[in-house]
Short mmCIF file of C-alpha atoms and ligand atoms in Angstrom, two decimals:
data_model
loop_
_atom_site.label_atom_id
_atom_site.label_comp_id
_atom_site.label_asym_id
_atom_site.label_seq_id
_atom_site.Cartn_x
_atom_site.Cartn_y
_atom_site.Cartn_z
CA MET O 1 114.91 97.18 107.35
CA GLY O 2 117.38 100.05 107.85
CA GLN O 3 120.32 97.57 108.56
CA THR O 4 123.71 99.14 109.15
CA ILE O 5 125.72 98.07 106.08
CA PRO O 6 129.32 98.47 106.44
CA PRO O 7 132.20 100.06 103.98
CA GLN O 8 132.30 96.48 101.50
CA SER O 9 134.39 95.64 98.73
CA GLN O 10 133.24 92.41 95.96
CA GLY O 11 136.54 92.00 93.92
CA HIS O 12 134.85 90.40 91.09
CA GLN O 13 131.78 91.07 89.41
CA PRO O 14 128.86 89.39 89.25
CA GLY O 15 129.15 90.18 92.46
CA VAL O 16 127.87 86.54 94.89
CA GLU O 17 125.70 86.69 97.89
CA ARG O 18 127.20 84.89 100.78
CA LEU O 19 129.59 87.45 100.29
CA LEU O 20 127.30 90.41 101.63
CA GLU O 21 127.13 91.44 104.95
CA PRO O 22 124.46 92.38 105.76
CA GLN O 23 122.68 88.98 104.02
CA ALA O 24 120.30 90.39 102.04
CA ARG O 25 116.33 89.60 102.28
CA HIS O 26 114.64 88.52 98.88
CA ILE O 27 111.21 88.09 100.15
CA ARG O 28 108.94 88.28 103.38
CA ALA O 29 108.05 86.16 105.56
CA ASP O 30 104.78 87.36 105.91
CA TYR O 31 104.06 87.96 101.86
CA ARG O 32 101.37 85.40 100.86
CA GLY O 33 100.79 83.81 97.15
CA SER O 34 97.20 83.70 95.58
CA GLY O 35 97.60 82.13 92.63
CA LYS O 36 98.51 85.06 91.35
CA LEU O 37 100.69 83.66 88.88
CA LYS O 38 99.34 79.86 89.03
CA GLY O 39 100.76 77.36 86.33
CA ARG O 40 101.78 79.96 84.79
CA ARG O 41 106.00 79.33 83.52
CA ALA O 42 108.97 83.12 83.86
CA LEU O 43 112.56 82.72 82.18
CA ILE O 44 114.21 85.35 84.35
CA THR O 45 118.01 86.45 83.41
CA GLY O 46 119.75 87.60 86.25
CA GLY O 47 117.39 85.60 88.07
CA ASP O 48 120.05 83.74 90.78
CA SER O 49 121.08 86.37 92.81
CA GLY O 50 119.29 90.11 94.08
CA ILE O 51 116.57 91.56 92.61
CA GLY O 52 116.27 88.50 89.76
CA ARG O 53 115.74 85.92 93.06
CA ALA O 54 113.72 88.98 94.11
CA ALA O 55 111.17 87.82 91.56
CA ALA O 56 112.21 84.56 90.66
CA LEU O 57 111.09 82.87 94.30
CA HIS O 58 107.62 85.92 94.20
CA PHE O 59 106.46 84.18 91.48
CA ALA O 60 106.59 81.12 92.91
CA ARG O 61 105.29 82.00 95.70
CA GLU O 62 102.01 83.21 93.83
CA GLY O 63 102.25 79.40 92.01
CA ALA O 64 104.20 79.73 89.13
CA ASP O 65 107.76 77.63 87.83
CA VAL O 66 110.57 79.79 87.34
CA ALA O 67 113.68 79.22 84.67
CA ILE O 68 116.19 81.47 85.57
CA LEU O 69 120.07 82.74 83.31
CA TYR O 70 123.26 83.20 85.10
CA LEU O 71 126.41 83.61 83.99
CA GLU O 72 128.20 81.90 86.90
CA GLU O 73 127.38 82.02 90.03
CA LYS O 74 126.72 78.23 90.83
CA GLU O 75 126.14 78.81 94.08
CA ASP O 76 123.33 81.84 94.31
CA ALA O 77 121.78 80.18 91.37
CA GLN O 78 121.87 76.64 92.90
CA GLU O 79 119.80 78.79 96.52
CA THR O 80 117.79 79.57 94.30
CA VAL O 81 116.58 76.97 93.28
CA ARG O 82 116.05 75.53 96.15
CA LEU O 83 113.78 77.97 97.37
CA ILE O 84 111.65 77.82 94.54
CA GLU O 85 111.20 74.17 94.91
CA ALA O 86 110.55 74.95 99.07
CA GLU O 87 107.79 76.95 97.43
CA GLY O 88 106.64 74.18 95.45
CA THR O 89 107.02 74.90 92.32
CA LYS O 90 109.16 73.40 89.34
CA ALA O 91 112.74 75.53 88.80
CA LEU O 92 115.40 75.17 86.58
CA ALA O 93 119.10 76.78 86.58
CA ILE O 94 120.51 77.48 83.66
CA GLN O 95 124.30 78.63 83.02
CA GLY O 96 125.05 81.19 80.19
CA ASP O 97 125.85 84.60 79.13
CA VAL O 98 123.02 86.14 77.50
CA SER O 99 124.99 88.80 75.26
CA LYS O 100 124.70 86.10 72.98
CA SER O 101 122.39 85.56 71.45
CA GLU O 102 122.81 81.23 70.66
CA VAL O 103 122.74 81.55 74.48
CA CYS O 104 119.70 83.36 74.24
CA ASP O 105 117.91 79.98 72.20
CA LYS O 106 118.87 77.85 73.78
CA ALA O 107 117.93 78.72 77.59
CA VAL O 108 113.69 79.55 75.43
CA GLU O 109 114.45 76.39 74.35
CA ALA O 110 115.61 74.54 77.79
CA THR O 111 112.47 76.30 79.36
CA VAL O 112 110.09 75.43 77.46
CA ARG O 113 111.15 71.39 77.14
CA THR O 114 111.62 71.67 80.98
CA LEU O 115 108.24 73.58 81.77
CA GLY O 116 106.34 72.77 79.30
CA GLY O 117 106.24 76.34 78.33
CA LEU O 118 106.61 80.30 78.85
CA ASP O 119 104.57 83.13 79.54
CA ILE O 120 106.64 85.71 81.78
CA VAL O 121 109.41 86.71 80.78
CA VAL O 122 111.93 88.85 82.94
CA ASN O 123 115.33 90.57 81.15
CA ASN O 124 117.13 91.34 84.17
CA ALA O 125 120.40 90.28 83.41
CA GLY O 126 123.38 93.30 83.84
CA VAL O 127 126.15 95.01 84.57
CA GLN O 128 127.30 97.82 86.05
CA TYR O 129 131.43 99.39 85.95
CA ILE O 130 132.21 102.84 87.92
CA SER O 131 134.08 105.44 85.83
CA GLU O 132 134.03 109.06 86.82
CA ASP O 133 135.68 110.42 83.48
CA LEU O 134 134.69 109.05 80.19
CA THR O 135 138.17 108.92 78.90
CA ASP O 136 138.80 106.04 81.09
CA ILE O 137 135.70 104.14 79.38
CA SER O 138 137.65 101.40 77.61
CA ASP O 139 136.67 99.83 74.29
CA ALA O 140 135.12 97.14 76.02
CA MET O 141 134.21 98.31 78.51
CA TRP O 142 131.82 100.45 76.70
CA GLN O 143 131.01 97.76 74.14
CA ARG O 144 130.49 95.43 77.33
CA HIS O 145 127.91 97.75 78.60
CA MET O 146 125.59 97.69 75.60
CA ASP O 147 126.24 93.46 75.07
CA VAL O 148 125.37 92.51 77.89
CA ASN O 149 122.53 95.67 78.65
CA ILE O 150 121.13 96.45 75.57
CA ASN O 151 121.46 93.25 73.50
CA GLY O 152 120.34 91.14 76.45
CA TYR O 153 116.85 92.04 76.15
CA PHE O 154 117.17 91.60 72.20
CA TYR O 155 118.73 88.62 72.01
CA MET O 156 116.17 86.87 74.93
CA THR O 157 112.89 88.67 73.77
CA ARG O 158 113.10 87.86 70.38
CA ALA O 159 113.77 83.89 71.24
CA ALA O 160 111.00 84.07 73.53
CA LEU O 161 108.05 85.53 71.34
CA PRO O 162 107.94 82.54 69.54
CA HIS O 163 106.17 80.99 72.29
CA LEU O 164 104.58 83.82 74.47
CA ALA O 165 101.04 83.84 74.05
CA GLU O 166 98.31 86.25 74.36
CA GLY O 167 97.90 86.75 78.11
CA SER O 168 102.48 86.34 78.28
CA ALA O 169 104.11 89.68 80.18
CA ILE O 170 107.85 90.58 79.40
CA ILE O 171 109.18 93.15 82.05
CA ASN O 172 112.91 94.52 82.17
CA THR O 173 114.82 96.01 84.53
CA SER O 174 115.81 99.08 83.91
CA SER O 175 117.05 101.93 86.38
CA VAL O 176 116.66 105.15 88.30
CA ASN O 177 119.61 106.31 86.95
CA ALA O 178 117.84 106.34 83.39
CA PHE O 179 115.94 108.77 84.77
CA ALA O 180 117.86 110.92 86.76
CA GLY O 181 121.21 109.99 85.58
CA ASN O 182 124.73 109.19 87.38
CA LYS O 183 128.00 111.34 86.60
CA ALA O 184 129.65 107.89 87.31
CA LEU O 185 128.09 105.94 85.42
CA VAL O 186 127.44 107.09 81.61
CA ALA O 187 128.07 103.43 79.91
CA TYR O 188 125.19 101.80 82.68
CA SER O 189 122.52 105.02 82.36
CA THR O 190 122.35 104.52 78.43
CA THR O 191 121.91 101.09 78.69
CA LYS O 192 119.44 101.71 81.47
CA ALA O 193 117.70 104.52 79.13
CA ALA O 194 118.04 102.56 75.50
CA GLU O 195 116.13 99.68 77.85
CA LEU O 196 113.25 101.83 78.48
CA GLY O 197 112.99 103.08 74.65
CA PHE O 198 112.75 99.34 73.99
CA THR O 199 110.40 98.69 76.30
CA ARG O 200 108.37 101.50 74.76
CA ALA O 201 108.27 100.48 71.40
CA LEU O 202 107.44 96.05 72.20
CA ALA O 203 105.57 97.38 73.92
CA LEU O 204 102.78 98.36 71.32
CA GLN O 205 104.60 96.07 68.56
CA LEU O 206 103.04 93.36 70.99
CA ALA O 207 99.53 95.28 72.02
CA LYS O 208 97.91 93.75 69.37
CA ARG O 209 99.05 90.23 70.38
CA LYS O 210 97.34 90.52 74.14
CA ILE O 211 101.71 90.57 74.80
CA ARG O 212 102.32 93.22 77.53
CA VAL O 213 105.61 95.06 77.32
CA ASN O 214 106.87 97.40 80.79
CA ALA O 215 110.06 98.10 83.00
CA VAL O 216 110.85 97.83 86.45
CA ALA O 217 112.71 101.47 87.30
CA PRO O 218 115.19 100.37 91.01
CA GLY O 219 116.83 102.63 92.86
CA PRO O 220 119.61 101.26 95.16
CA ILE O 221 118.66 97.72 96.03
CA TRP O 222 121.01 95.78 98.33
CA THR O 223 122.60 93.39 95.82
CA PRO O 224 126.60 91.90 95.14
CA LEU O 225 125.89 94.64 92.37
CA GLN O 226 126.96 97.07 94.88
CA PRO O 227 130.20 95.62 96.12
CA ALA O 228 130.89 94.25 93.18
CA SER O 229 130.14 97.41 90.79
CA TRP O 230 131.28 100.20 93.57
CA GLY O 231 133.36 98.20 96.39
CA PRO O 232 136.22 98.50 94.37
CA SER O 233 136.40 102.50 94.42
CA ASP O 234 134.62 103.36 96.83
CA PRO O 235 133.91 100.65 99.55
CA GLN O 236 132.72 103.50 101.72
CA ALA O 237 129.92 104.45 98.86
CA VAL O 238 128.23 100.86 99.24
CA ALA O 239 127.81 101.57 103.22
CA ASP O 240 125.91 104.73 102.20
CA MET O 241 123.85 103.69 99.67
CA GLY O 242 120.34 105.09 99.33
CA LYS O 243 120.98 107.04 102.39
CA ASP O 244 120.08 110.51 100.17
CA THR O 245 116.45 109.18 99.44
CA PRO O 246 114.01 110.87 100.87
CA LEU O 247 113.27 107.21 102.33
CA GLY O 248 116.95 107.52 103.71
CA ARG O 249 118.47 104.29 103.21
CA ILE O 250 118.72 100.97 101.20
CA GLY O 251 115.78 98.78 99.15
CA GLN O 252 116.22 95.42 100.27
CA PRO O 253 115.40 93.18 97.22
CA SER O 254 112.49 92.28 99.07
CA GLU O 255 110.70 95.22 97.51
CA MET O 256 111.23 94.53 94.15
CA GLY O 257 109.60 91.53 93.90
CA PRO O 258 105.81 92.71 94.81
CA ALA O 259 106.26 95.39 91.42
CA TYR O 260 107.39 92.32 89.44
CA VAL O 261 104.44 90.50 90.16
CA TYR O 262 102.06 93.05 89.77
CA LEU O 263 103.19 93.18 86.10
CA ALA O 264 103.34 89.82 85.77
CA SER O 265 100.07 88.80 86.78
CA ASP O 266 96.28 89.75 85.77
CA ASP O 267 96.07 92.40 87.84
CA ALA O 268 98.21 94.12 85.16
CA SER O 269 95.99 93.88 82.39
CA TYR O 270 95.47 97.45 81.76
CA VAL O 271 99.65 98.00 82.07
CA THR O 272 101.77 98.12 78.97
CA GLY O 273 104.44 100.30 77.89
CA GLN O 274 104.61 101.55 81.17
CA THR O 275 107.73 102.21 84.16
CA ILE O 276 107.34 101.44 87.79
CA HIS O 277 109.54 103.15 90.19
CA VAL O 278 110.35 101.76 93.12
CA ASN O 279 113.04 103.51 94.55
CA GLY O 280 112.82 105.04 97.89
CA GLY O 281 111.11 107.83 97.49
CA MET O 282 112.93 109.18 94.41
CA ILE O 283 110.65 111.59 91.76
CA VAL O 284 111.78 111.05 88.67
CA ASN O 285 110.60 112.51 85.31
CA GLY O 286 107.86 109.40 82.66
P1 NAD I 301 122.88 90.86 91.24
O1 NAD I 301 124.17 91.15 90.88
O2 NAD I 301 122.52 90.13 91.77
O3 NAD I 301 122.59 90.54 89.53
C1 NAD I 301 123.11 91.45 88.52
C2 NAD I 301 122.42 89.61 87.93
O4 NAD I 301 123.05 89.77 86.43
C3 NAD I 301 123.91 88.32 88.29
O5 NAD I 301 123.62 87.42 89.15
C4 NAD I 301 124.06 87.21 87.04
O6 NAD I 301 124.43 86.74 87.06
C5 NAD I 301 123.17 89.02 85.32
N1 NAD I 301 124.27 88.36 84.84
C6 NAD I 301 125.46 89.87 84.29
N2 NAD I 301 125.71 89.88 83.40
C7 NAD I 301 125.25 88.35 83.21
C8 NAD I 301 125.63 87.88 81.20
N3 NAD I 301 126.73 88.39 80.16
N4 NAD I 301 124.92 87.28 81.05
C9 NAD I 301 123.54 86.14 82.44
N5 NAD I 301 123.93 86.20 82.95
C10 NAD I 301 124.59 87.64 83.90
O7 NAD I 301 122.34 92.50 91.11
P2 NAD I 301 120.96 92.96 91.61
O8 NAD I 301 121.09 94.47 91.48
O9 NAD I 301 119.65 91.97 90.63
O10 NAD I 301 121.05 93.66 89.14
C11 NAD I 301 119.79 93.59 88.27
C12 NAD I 301 119.29 94.19 87.54
O11 NAD I 301 118.92 95.48 88.78
C13 NAD I 301 120.22 94.34 86.55
O12 NAD I 301 119.94 94.75 85.57
C14 NAD I 301 120.42 96.09 87.11
O13 NAD I 301 121.34 96.81 86.58
C15 NAD I 301 119.36 96.17 88.17
N6 NAD I 301 119.04 97.39 88.85
C16 NAD I 301 120.02 97.22 90.02
C17 NAD I 301 119.98 97.77 90.91
C18 NAD I 301 120.75 98.10 92.42
O14 NAD I 301 120.70 99.42 93.26
N7 NAD I 301 120.68 97.07 93.03
C19 NAD I 301 119.21 99.97 90.69
C20 NAD I 301 119.20 100.06 89.66
C21 NAD I 301 118.34 98.41 87.98
MG1 MG I 302 124.05 86.42 90.93
#
């Protein structure tokens, strides 16, 4: 848990699991499923790696069939499929760019066709580019954050909604940065806060259909996003990530998965419009 992370960088976003040193943990060997999601069908964007893979493996251990959407990391997607199937449930990997509405429509269609329906949507695919100064952010870079992190959540949710019945759940991965801000992540923090507005307003709208909408706000977690975003400008920052949290370390994706299970399952049947903070103890408003 408290492993040392050496300085490192991945020159390209999205990053890949294979290059992480040390490897990340996505589910604890002693995490015991109890059928909380038996028979449910989930679609997780960015489910190939990191937090999305953790959600996928926990859902599968709890009995759900799981589809994942990924941008281009075929090896990570194939490994996640293998790991889901090893839990004894169905898996489907779909390649595509979540910032295109037609991709989201097709991903939902493929999921419904292959898994027989859809009950859980996890909007989790995201990009994060570092800029120490606002004037360094190009139009294209600002727009890319909005396209993937905001539009992607909207397109996927809109595509999924006609298929969701009473008892379904939507879970949006936001970030501690939506609450605490981050001086090098103005564009990213803007999108992560927008995702919270989306979560709250949609929760109110869907309450009458008994569809719950919640968010998870992770703190620093050991995923390919870290070396692929912070690494190129500051490999040491990757090594130091999380040391300033009250618990004094970066979190593992395996520490995120159970929060997604809670929000996806009937355990959270009276919870909607809320945010769960899994961030090493940082106390933030909201
Ligand atoms: P990750 O790199 O493992 O996951 C991000 C995924 O997004 C990738 O697997 C990639 O396939 C997908 N993606 C990116 N652009 C896409 C696009 N255009 N179309 C489809 N898929 C696309 O990293 P992660 O840290 O697990 O990130 C998952 C989520 O967690 C993100 O929303 C991120 O903002 C959020 N988050 C991460 C941390 C952290 O410390 N790692 C902290 C707070 C929030
Ligand atoms: Mg990935």
